[in-house]
PDB file of C-alpha atoms and ligand atoms in Angstrom:
ATOM      1  CA  UNK A  14     191.492  69.290 -35.090  1.00 97.00           C
ATOM      2  CA  UNK A  15     194.667  70.823 -33.685  1.00 98.00           C
ATOM      3  CA  UNK A  16     195.091  73.160 -30.739  1.00 98.00           C
ATOM      4  CA  UNK A  17     197.808  75.776 -30.485  1.00 98.00           C
ATOM      5  CA  UNK A  18     198.856  79.093 -28.994  1.00 98.00           C
ATOM      6  CA  UNK A  19     197.986  81.594 -31.726  1.00 98.00           C
ATOM      7  CA  UNK A  20     200.652  83.426 -33.681  1.00 98.00           C
ATOM      8  CA  UNK A  21     200.350  86.854 -35.311  1.00 98.00           C
ATOM      9  CA  UNK A  22     199.544  85.205 -38.649  1.00 98.00           C
ATOM     10  CA  UNK A  23     196.370  83.674 -37.078  1.00 98.00           C
ATOM     11  CA  UNK A  24     194.794  87.006 -36.085  1.00 98.00           C
ATOM     12  CA  UNK A  25     192.713  87.596 -39.229  1.00 98.00           C
ATOM     13  CA  UNK A  26     191.132  84.130 -38.957  1.00 98.00           C
ATOM     14  CA  UNK A  27     190.411  84.669 -35.252  1.00 98.00           C
ATOM     15  CA  UNK A  28     188.719  88.000 -35.991  1.00 98.00           C
ATOM     16  CA  UNK A  29     186.606  86.323 -38.678  1.00 98.00           C
ATOM     17  CA  UNK A  30     185.250  83.864 -36.089  1.00 98.00           C
ATOM     18  CA  UNK A  31     184.934  86.625 -33.496  1.00 98.00           C
ATOM     19  CA  UNK A  32     182.788  88.930 -35.653  1.00 98.00           C
ATOM     20  CA  UNK A  33     180.534  86.046 -36.697  1.00 98.00           C
ATOM     21  CA  UNK A  34     179.420  85.897 -33.044  1.00 98.00           C
ATOM     22  CA  UNK A  35     180.043  89.476 -31.818  1.00 97.00           C
ATOM     23  CA  UNK A  36     176.926  91.231 -30.560  1.00 95.00           C
ATOM     24  CA  UNK A  37     176.884  93.928 -33.273  1.00 96.00           C
ATOM     25  CA  UNK A  38     177.339  91.561 -36.222  1.00 97.00           C
ATOM     26  CA  UNK A  39     175.956  88.160 -35.114  1.00 98.00           C
ATOM     27  CA  UNK A  40     173.018  86.685 -37.080  1.00 98.00           C
ATOM     28  CA  UNK A  41     169.763  87.182 -35.165  1.00 97.00           C
ATOM     29  CA  UNK A  42     169.036  83.421 -35.009  1.00 97.00           C
ATOM     30  CA  UNK A  43     172.437  82.696 -33.401  1.00 98.00           C
ATOM     31  CA  UNK A  44     171.964  85.095 -30.475  1.00 96.00           C
ATOM     32  CA  UNK A  45     170.134  82.541 -28.333  1.00 96.00           C
ATOM     33  CA  UNK A  46     173.321  80.438 -28.106  1.00 97.00           C
ATOM     34  CA  UNK A  47     175.358  83.326 -26.785  1.00 97.00           C
ATOM     35  CA  UNK A  48     177.532  86.047 -28.179  1.00 96.00           C
ATOM     36  CA  UNK A  49     180.771  87.834 -27.415  1.00 96.00           C
ATOM     37  CA  UNK A  50     180.621  91.513 -26.530  1.00 94.00           C
ATOM     38  CA  UNK A  51     183.988  93.260 -26.863  1.00 95.00           C
ATOM     39  CA  UNK A  52     184.828  94.515 -30.386  1.00 97.00           C
ATOM     40  CA  UNK A  53     188.487  93.439 -30.359  1.00 98.00           C
ATOM     41  CA  UNK A  54     190.907  95.045 -32.799  1.00 98.00           C
ATOM     42  CA  UNK A  55     193.887  93.599 -34.598  1.00 98.00           C
ATOM     43  CA  UNK A  56     196.169  95.723 -32.380  1.00 98.00           C
ATOM     44  CA  UNK A  57     194.640  94.357 -29.168  1.00 98.00           C
ATOM     45  CA  UNK A  58     195.033  90.758 -30.343  1.00 98.00           C
ATOM     46  CA  UNK A  59     198.613  91.509 -31.380  1.00 98.00           C
ATOM     47  CA  UNK A  60     199.297  92.653 -27.836  1.00 98.00           C
ATOM     48  CA  UNK A  61     197.490  89.634 -26.393  1.00 98.00           C
ATOM     49  CA  UNK A  62     199.804  87.357 -28.371  1.00 98.00           C
ATOM     50  CA  UNK A  63     203.097  89.200 -27.989  1.00 98.00           C
ATOM     51  CA  UNK A  64     202.786  90.287 -24.349  1.00 98.00           C
ATOM     52  CA  UNK A  65     200.711  87.440 -22.894  1.00 98.00           C
ATOM     53  CA  UNK A  66     200.808  84.428 -25.237  1.00 98.00           C
ATOM     54  CA  UNK A  67     197.145  84.456 -24.287  1.00 98.00           C
ATOM     55  CA  UNK A  68     195.272  83.517 -27.442  1.00 98.00           C
ATOM     56  CA  UNK A  69     194.483  79.815 -27.848  1.00 98.00           C
ATOM     57  CA  UNK A  70     192.897  78.388 -30.974  1.00 98.00           C
ATOM     58  CA  UNK A  71     191.451  75.204 -32.478  1.00 98.00           C
ATOM     59  CA  UNK A  72     192.177  74.721 -36.163  1.00 98.00           C
ATOM     60  CA  UNK A  73     190.637  72.466 -38.769  1.00 97.00           C
ATOM     61  CA  UNK A  74     192.900  72.826 -41.755  1.00 95.00           C
ATOM     62  CA  UNK A  75     193.305  76.571 -42.201  1.00 93.00           C
ATOM     63  CA  UNK A  76     190.047  77.485 -40.449  1.00 97.00           C
ATOM     64  CA  UNK A  77     189.895  78.714 -36.849  1.00 98.00           C
ATOM     65  CA  UNK A  78     186.886  76.971 -35.284  1.00 98.00           C
ATOM     66  CA  UNK A  79     187.380  78.087 -31.681  1.00 98.00           C
ATOM     67  CA  UNK A  80     189.357  80.518 -29.575  1.00 99.00           C
ATOM     68  CA  UNK A  81     189.979  81.255 -25.935  1.00 98.00           C
ATOM     69  CA  UNK A  82     191.520  84.479 -24.683  1.00 98.00           C
ATOM     70  CA  UNK A  83     193.270  84.552 -21.306  1.00 98.00           C
ATOM     71  CA  UNK A  84     195.566  87.149 -19.824  1.00 98.00           C
ATOM     72  CA  UNK A  85     196.824  88.944 -16.750  1.00 98.00           C
ATOM     73  CA  UNK A  86     194.551  91.530 -15.208  1.00 98.00           C
ATOM     74  CA  UNK A  87     197.085  94.146 -16.338  1.00 98.00           C
ATOM     75  CA  UNK A  88     196.215  93.369 -19.952  1.00 98.00           C
ATOM     76  CA  UNK A  89     192.449  93.620 -19.356  1.00 98.00           C
ATOM     77  CA  UNK A  90     192.584  96.729 -17.174  1.00 97.00           C
ATOM     78  CA  UNK A  91     192.038  99.150 -20.100  1.00 96.00           C
ATOM     79  CA  UNK A  92     188.377  98.029 -20.173  1.00 97.00           C
ATOM     80  CA  UNK A  93     186.314  99.645 -17.341  1.00 97.00           C
ATOM     81  CA  UNK A  94     184.420  96.420 -16.516  1.00 97.00           C
ATOM     82  CA  UNK A  95     187.707  94.669 -15.720  1.00 98.00           C
ATOM     83  CA  UNK A  96     188.892  97.639 -13.700  1.00 98.00           C
ATOM     84  CA  UNK A  97     185.742  97.149 -11.641  1.00 98.00           C
ATOM     85  CA  UNK A  98     186.492  93.417 -11.205  1.00 98.00           C
ATOM     86  CA  UNK A  99     190.132  94.087 -10.278  1.00 98.00           C
ATOM     87  CA  UNK A 100     189.089  96.499  -7.498  1.00 98.00           C
ATOM     88  CA  UNK A 101     186.825  93.806  -6.070  1.00 98.00           C
ATOM     89  CA  UNK A 102     189.376  90.936  -6.092  1.00 98.00           C
ATOM     90  CA  UNK A 103     190.463  91.723  -2.520  1.00 98.00           C
ATOM     91  CA  UNK A 104     186.969  90.839  -1.299  1.00 98.00           C
ATOM     92  CA  UNK A 105     187.131  87.295  -2.701  1.00 98.00           C
ATOM     93  CA  UNK A 106     188.816  84.191  -1.292  1.00 98.00           C
ATOM     94  CA  UNK A 107     189.474  80.945  -3.146  1.00 98.00           C
ATOM     95  CA  UNK A 108     191.895  78.066  -2.434  1.00 98.00           C
ATOM     96  CA  UNK A 109     192.608  79.755   0.926  1.00 97.00           C
ATOM     97  CA  UNK A 110     193.977  82.818  -0.861  1.00 97.00           C
ATOM     98  CA  UNK A 111     192.648  86.334  -1.146  1.00 98.00           C
ATOM     99  CA  UNK A 112     192.439  87.001  -4.871  1.00 98.00           C
ATOM    100  CA  UNK A 113     194.785  89.547  -6.420  1.00 98.00           C
ATOM    101  CA  UNK A 114     196.384  90.388  -9.768  1.00 98.00           C
ATOM    102  CA  UNK A 115     199.359  88.130  -9.007  1.00 98.00           C
ATOM    103  CA  UNK A 116     197.557  84.901  -8.100  1.00 98.00           C
ATOM    104  CA  UNK A 117     194.706  85.139 -10.623  1.00 98.00           C
ATOM    105  CA  UNK A 118     194.051  85.918 -14.268  1.00 98.00           C
ATOM    106  CA  UNK A 119     190.995  86.576 -16.371  1.00 98.00           C
ATOM    107  CA  UNK A 120     189.849  83.822 -18.752  1.00 98.00           C
ATOM    108  CA  UNK A 121     187.526  84.673 -21.624  1.00 97.00           C
ATOM    109  CA  UNK A 122     185.977  85.329 -23.940  1.00 98.00           C
ATOM    110  CA  UNK A 123     185.673  81.903 -25.496  1.00 98.00           C
ATOM    111  CA  UNK A 124     184.012  81.399 -28.844  1.00 98.00           C
ATOM    112  CA  UNK A 125     183.265  78.156 -30.684  1.00 98.00           C
ATOM    113  CA  UNK A 126     181.894  77.976 -34.207  1.00 98.00           C
ATOM    114  CA  UNK A 127     178.348  76.621 -34.154  1.00 98.00           C
ATOM    115  CA  UNK A 128     179.334  73.756 -36.507  1.00 98.00           C
ATOM    116  CA  UNK A 129     181.381  72.162 -33.691  1.00 98.00           C
ATOM    117  CA  UNK A 130     179.483  73.142 -30.539  1.00 98.00           C
ATOM    118  CA  UNK A 131     178.578  70.263 -28.236  1.00 98.00           C
ATOM    119  CA  UNK A 132     181.358  68.121 -29.752  1.00 97.00           C
ATOM    120  CA  UNK A 133     183.950  68.301 -26.973  1.00 97.00           C
ATOM    121  CA  UNK A 134     185.898  71.254 -28.407  1.00 98.00           C
ATOM    122  CA  UNK A 135     184.800  73.258 -25.354  1.00 98.00           C
ATOM    123  CA  UNK A 136     186.489  70.841 -22.929  1.00 98.00           C
ATOM    124  CA  UNK A 137     189.608  70.453 -25.079  1.00 98.00           C
ATOM    125  CA  UNK A 138     190.321  74.130 -25.717  1.00 98.00           C
ATOM    126  CA  UNK A 139     189.511  75.042 -22.111  1.00 98.00           C
ATOM    127  CA  UNK A 140     191.999  72.447 -20.870  1.00 98.00           C
ATOM    128  CA  UNK A 141     194.618  73.475 -23.419  1.00 98.00           C
ATOM    129  CA  UNK A 142     194.520  77.088 -22.214  1.00 98.00           C
ATOM    130  CA  UNK A 143     194.195  76.125 -18.537  1.00 98.00           C
ATOM    131  CA  UNK A 144     197.327  73.991 -18.689  1.00 98.00           C
ATOM    132  CA  UNK A 145     199.406  76.798 -20.194  1.00 98.00           C
ATOM    133  CA  UNK A 146     198.059  79.542 -17.922  1.00 98.00           C
ATOM    134  CA  UNK A 147     198.615  77.310 -14.855  1.00 98.00           C
ATOM    135  CA  UNK A 148     202.352  77.935 -15.270  1.00 98.00           C
ATOM    136  CA  UNK A 149     201.720  81.611 -14.430  1.00 98.00           C
ATOM    137  CA  UNK A 150     198.644  81.640 -12.163  1.00 98.00           C
ATOM    138  CA  UNK A 151     196.994  79.258  -9.669  1.00 98.00           C
ATOM    139  CA  UNK A 152     193.494  80.737 -10.082  1.00 98.00           C
ATOM    140  CA  UNK A 153     191.300  81.395 -13.110  1.00 98.00           C
ATOM    141  CA  UNK A 154     188.618  84.084 -12.787  1.00 98.00           C
ATOM    142  CA  UNK A 155     185.882  84.746 -15.308  1.00 98.00           C
ATOM    143  CA  UNK A 156     182.347  86.074 -15.648  1.00 98.00           C
ATOM    144  CA  UNK A 157     179.219  85.012 -17.504  1.00 97.00           C
ATOM    145  CA  UNK A 158     176.330  87.306 -18.343  1.00 96.00           C
ATOM    146  CA  UNK A 159     173.068  85.927 -16.903  1.00 97.00           C
ATOM    147  CA  UNK A 160     171.468  86.296 -20.320  1.00 95.00           C
ATOM    148  CA  UNK A 161     173.872  83.627 -21.670  1.00 96.00           C
ATOM    149  CA  UNK A 162     172.535  80.353 -20.203  1.00 97.00           C
ATOM    150  CA  UNK A 163     174.458  78.174 -22.659  1.00 98.00           C
ATOM    151  CA  UNK A 164     177.786  79.622 -21.521  1.00 98.00           C
ATOM    152  CA  UNK A 165     176.744  79.272 -17.871  1.00 98.00           C
ATOM    153  CA  UNK A 166     175.852  75.573 -18.360  1.00 98.00           C
ATOM    154  CA  UNK A 167     179.085  74.990 -20.273  1.00 98.00           C
ATOM    155  CA  UNK A 168     181.287  76.571 -17.602  1.00 98.00           C
ATOM    156  CA  UNK A 169     179.468  75.650 -14.381  1.00 98.00           C
ATOM    157  CA  UNK A 170     178.048  72.190 -15.093  1.00 97.00           C
ATOM    158  CA  UNK A 171     180.307  70.824 -17.836  1.00 97.00           C
ATOM    159  CA  UNK A 172     183.712  72.344 -16.998  1.00 98.00           C
ATOM    160  CA  UNK A 173     183.159  72.548 -13.243  1.00 97.00           C
ATOM    161  CA  UNK A 174     183.895  76.223 -12.580  1.00 98.00           C
ATOM    162  CA  UNK A 175     182.550  77.502  -9.249  1.00 98.00           C
ATOM    163  CA  UNK A 176     180.401  80.584  -8.796  1.00 98.00           C
ATOM    164  CA  UNK A 177     182.183  82.840  -6.298  1.00 98.00           C
ATOM    165  CA  UNK A 178     179.702  85.725  -6.458  1.00 98.00           C
ATOM    166  CA  UNK A 179     177.127  87.511  -8.574  1.00 98.00           C
ATOM    167  CA  UNK A 180     177.462  91.175  -9.504  1.00 98.00           C
ATOM    168  CA  UNK A 181     175.868  93.930 -11.502  1.00 98.00           C
ATOM    169  CA  UNK A 182     177.674  96.311 -13.841  1.00 97.00           C
ATOM    170  CA  UNK A 183     176.115  98.819 -16.256  1.00 96.00           C
ATOM    171  CA  UNK A 184     172.674  97.277 -15.787  1.00 97.00           C
ATOM    172  CA  UNK A 185     173.945  93.810 -16.719  1.00 96.00           C
ATOM    173  CA  UNK A 186     173.843  90.910 -14.257  1.00 98.00           C
ATOM    174  CA  UNK A 187     176.790  88.538 -14.083  1.00 98.00           C
ATOM    175  CA  UNK A 188     178.014  85.373 -12.402  1.00 98.00           C
ATOM    176  CA  UNK A 189     181.673  85.533 -11.419  1.00 98.00           C
ATOM    177  CA  UNK A 190     183.351  82.133 -11.504  1.00 98.00           C
ATOM    178  CA  UNK A 191     186.680  80.666 -10.425  1.00 98.00           C
ATOM    179  CA  UNK A 192     188.717  77.543 -11.141  1.00 98.00           C
ATOM    180  CA  UNK A 193     191.828  75.865  -9.735  1.00 98.00           C
ATOM    181  CA  UNK A 194     194.239  75.808 -12.699  1.00 98.00           C
ATOM    182  CA  UNK A 195     196.094  72.772 -11.321  1.00 98.00           C
ATOM    183  CA  UNK A 196     192.953  70.681 -11.924  1.00 97.00           C
ATOM    184  CA  UNK A 197     192.444  68.914 -15.245  1.00 93.00           C
ATOM    185  CA  UNK A 198     188.888  69.459 -16.430  1.00 78.00           C
ATOM    186  CA  UNK A 199     188.790  66.606 -18.964  1.00 70.00           C
TER     187      UNK A 199
HETATM  188  C1  COA B 215     179.423  79.302 -24.891  1.00 76.36           C
HETATM  189  C2  COA B 215     180.116  78.262 -25.766  1.00 76.36           C
HETATM  190  C3  COA B 215     181.621  78.498 -25.722  1.00 76.36           C
HETATM  191  C4  COA B 215     179.848  76.868 -25.160  1.00 76.36           C
HETATM  192  O1  COA B 215     180.424  75.870 -25.967  1.00 76.36           O
HETATM  193  P1  COA B 215     179.474  74.681 -26.570  1.00 76.36           P
HETATM  194  O2  COA B 215     180.299  73.779 -27.402  1.00 76.36           O
HETATM  195  O3  COA B 215     178.295  75.343 -27.190  1.00 76.36           O
HETATM  196  O4  COA B 215     179.066  73.980 -25.197  1.00 76.36           O
HETATM  197  P2  COA B 215     178.310  72.596 -25.052  1.00 76.36           P
HETATM  198  O5  COA B 215     177.277  72.444 -26.109  1.00 76.36           O
HETATM  199  O6  COA B 215     179.324  71.505 -24.914  1.00 76.36           O
HETATM  200  O7  COA B 215     177.665  72.814 -23.617  1.00 76.36           O
HETATM  201  C5  COA B 215     176.578  73.681 -23.428  1.00 76.36           C
HETATM  202  C6  COA B 215     175.465  72.967 -22.656  1.00 76.36           C
HETATM  203  O8  COA B 215     174.407  73.900 -22.423  1.00 76.36           O
HETATM  204  C7  COA B 215     173.183  73.350 -22.918  1.00 76.36           C
HETATM  205  N1  COA B 215     172.382  74.479 -23.395  1.00 76.36           N
HETATM  206  C8  COA B 215     172.313  75.014 -24.627  1.00 76.36           C
HETATM  207  N2  COA B 215     171.463  76.051 -24.647  1.00 76.36           N
HETATM  208  C9  COA B 215     170.990  76.181 -23.390  1.00 76.36           C
HETATM  209  C10 COA B 215     170.057  77.067 -22.776  1.00 76.36           C
HETATM  210  N3  COA B 215     169.460  78.037 -23.464  1.00 76.36           N
HETATM  211  N4  COA B 215     169.807  76.896 -21.455  1.00 76.36           N
HETATM  212  C11 COA B 215     170.427  75.936 -20.744  1.00 76.36           C
HETATM  213  N5  COA B 215     171.308  75.050 -21.281  1.00 76.36           N
HETATM  214  C12 COA B 215     171.582  75.180 -22.588  1.00 76.36           C
HETATM  215  C13 COA B 215     173.593  72.392 -24.015  1.00 76.36           C
HETATM  216  O9  COA B 215     172.603  71.439 -24.266  1.00 76.36           O
HETATM  217  C14 COA B 215     174.868  71.789 -23.419  1.00 76.36           C
HETATM  218  O10 COA B 215     174.587  70.800 -22.458  1.00 76.36           O
HETATM  219  P3  COA B 215     174.670  69.215 -22.817  1.00 76.36           P
HETATM  220  O11 COA B 215     176.006  68.974 -23.451  1.00 76.36           O
HETATM  221  O12 COA B 215     174.469  68.540 -21.503  1.00 76.36           O
HETATM  222  O13 COA B 215     173.554  68.972 -23.809  1.00 76.36           O
HETATM  223  C15 COA B 215     179.597  78.323 -27.241  1.00 76.36           C
HETATM  224  O14 COA B 215     178.229  78.006 -27.284  1.00 76.36           O
HETATM  225  C16 COA B 215     179.842  79.670 -27.920  1.00 76.36           C
HETATM  226  O15 COA B 215     180.934  79.933 -28.418  1.00 76.36           O
HETATM  227  N6  COA B 215     178.803  80.566 -27.952  1.00 76.36           N
HETATM  228  C17 COA B 215     178.916  81.869 -28.610  1.00 76.36           C
HETATM  229  C18 COA B 215     179.901  82.792 -27.888  1.00 76.36           C
HETATM  230  C19 COA B 215     179.664  82.836 -26.392  1.00 76.36           C
HETATM  231  O16 COA B 215     178.545  82.919 -25.923  1.00 76.36           O
HETATM  232  N7  COA B 215     180.790  82.783 -25.626  1.00 76.36           N
HETATM  233  C20 COA B 215     180.734  82.836 -24.167  1.00 76.36           C
HETATM  234  C21 COA B 215     180.679  84.226 -23.689  1.00 76.36           C
HETATM  235  S1  COA B 215     182.277  84.863 -23.422  1.00 76.36           S
END
């Protein structure tokens, strides 16, 4: 398996993986292992790549088996949920710093094909993206929906992210987590 920063020519394969596990199109039996919510478009992923170099993928041959998205808060701010999180950054402190849009970025979603879950791809792709984003930001911020226990276990227990607070938005309950990007997770 190889890991790389995605190029524009990878977008169609990323969207194929994405819609296999997106809430509106995921198979019913796969829902218990988590799903991704946002219905990303080709245009949004184009911007993620060209403006942020923020799409990271794992390839087996031609097939994309995992992706991580990560970008500045500016990129995410078109979605109201992120606008809400941005407004709240000033109330959070980590690594002796008050969080803001300069010292932190938003990691996620992450999606791994079920054929390779539990095989270490999680740790490898997380570290691959962490290392690259660490050149721009000291602090990773993310959130996990409380109805996604697999993702919570993966991020809290296996990768070592820390819960900084819990919050509610649109009747959903979330953990907000942080990570020091200078720290290798492997
Ligand atoms: C979330 C995701 C990235 C995690 O990657 P993964 O390869 O499945 O993670 P792992 O299997 O290494 O780790 C998950 C851990 O949670 C455990 N787990 C699985 N289901 C669980 C559940 N319902 N409750 C508690 N723990 C659970 C697993 O056993 C594993 O622990 P172990 O390795 O000690 O056995 C992946 O499952 C995925 O892409 N899911 C669909 C999309 C998604 O939910 N993305 C996250 C939201 S943005």
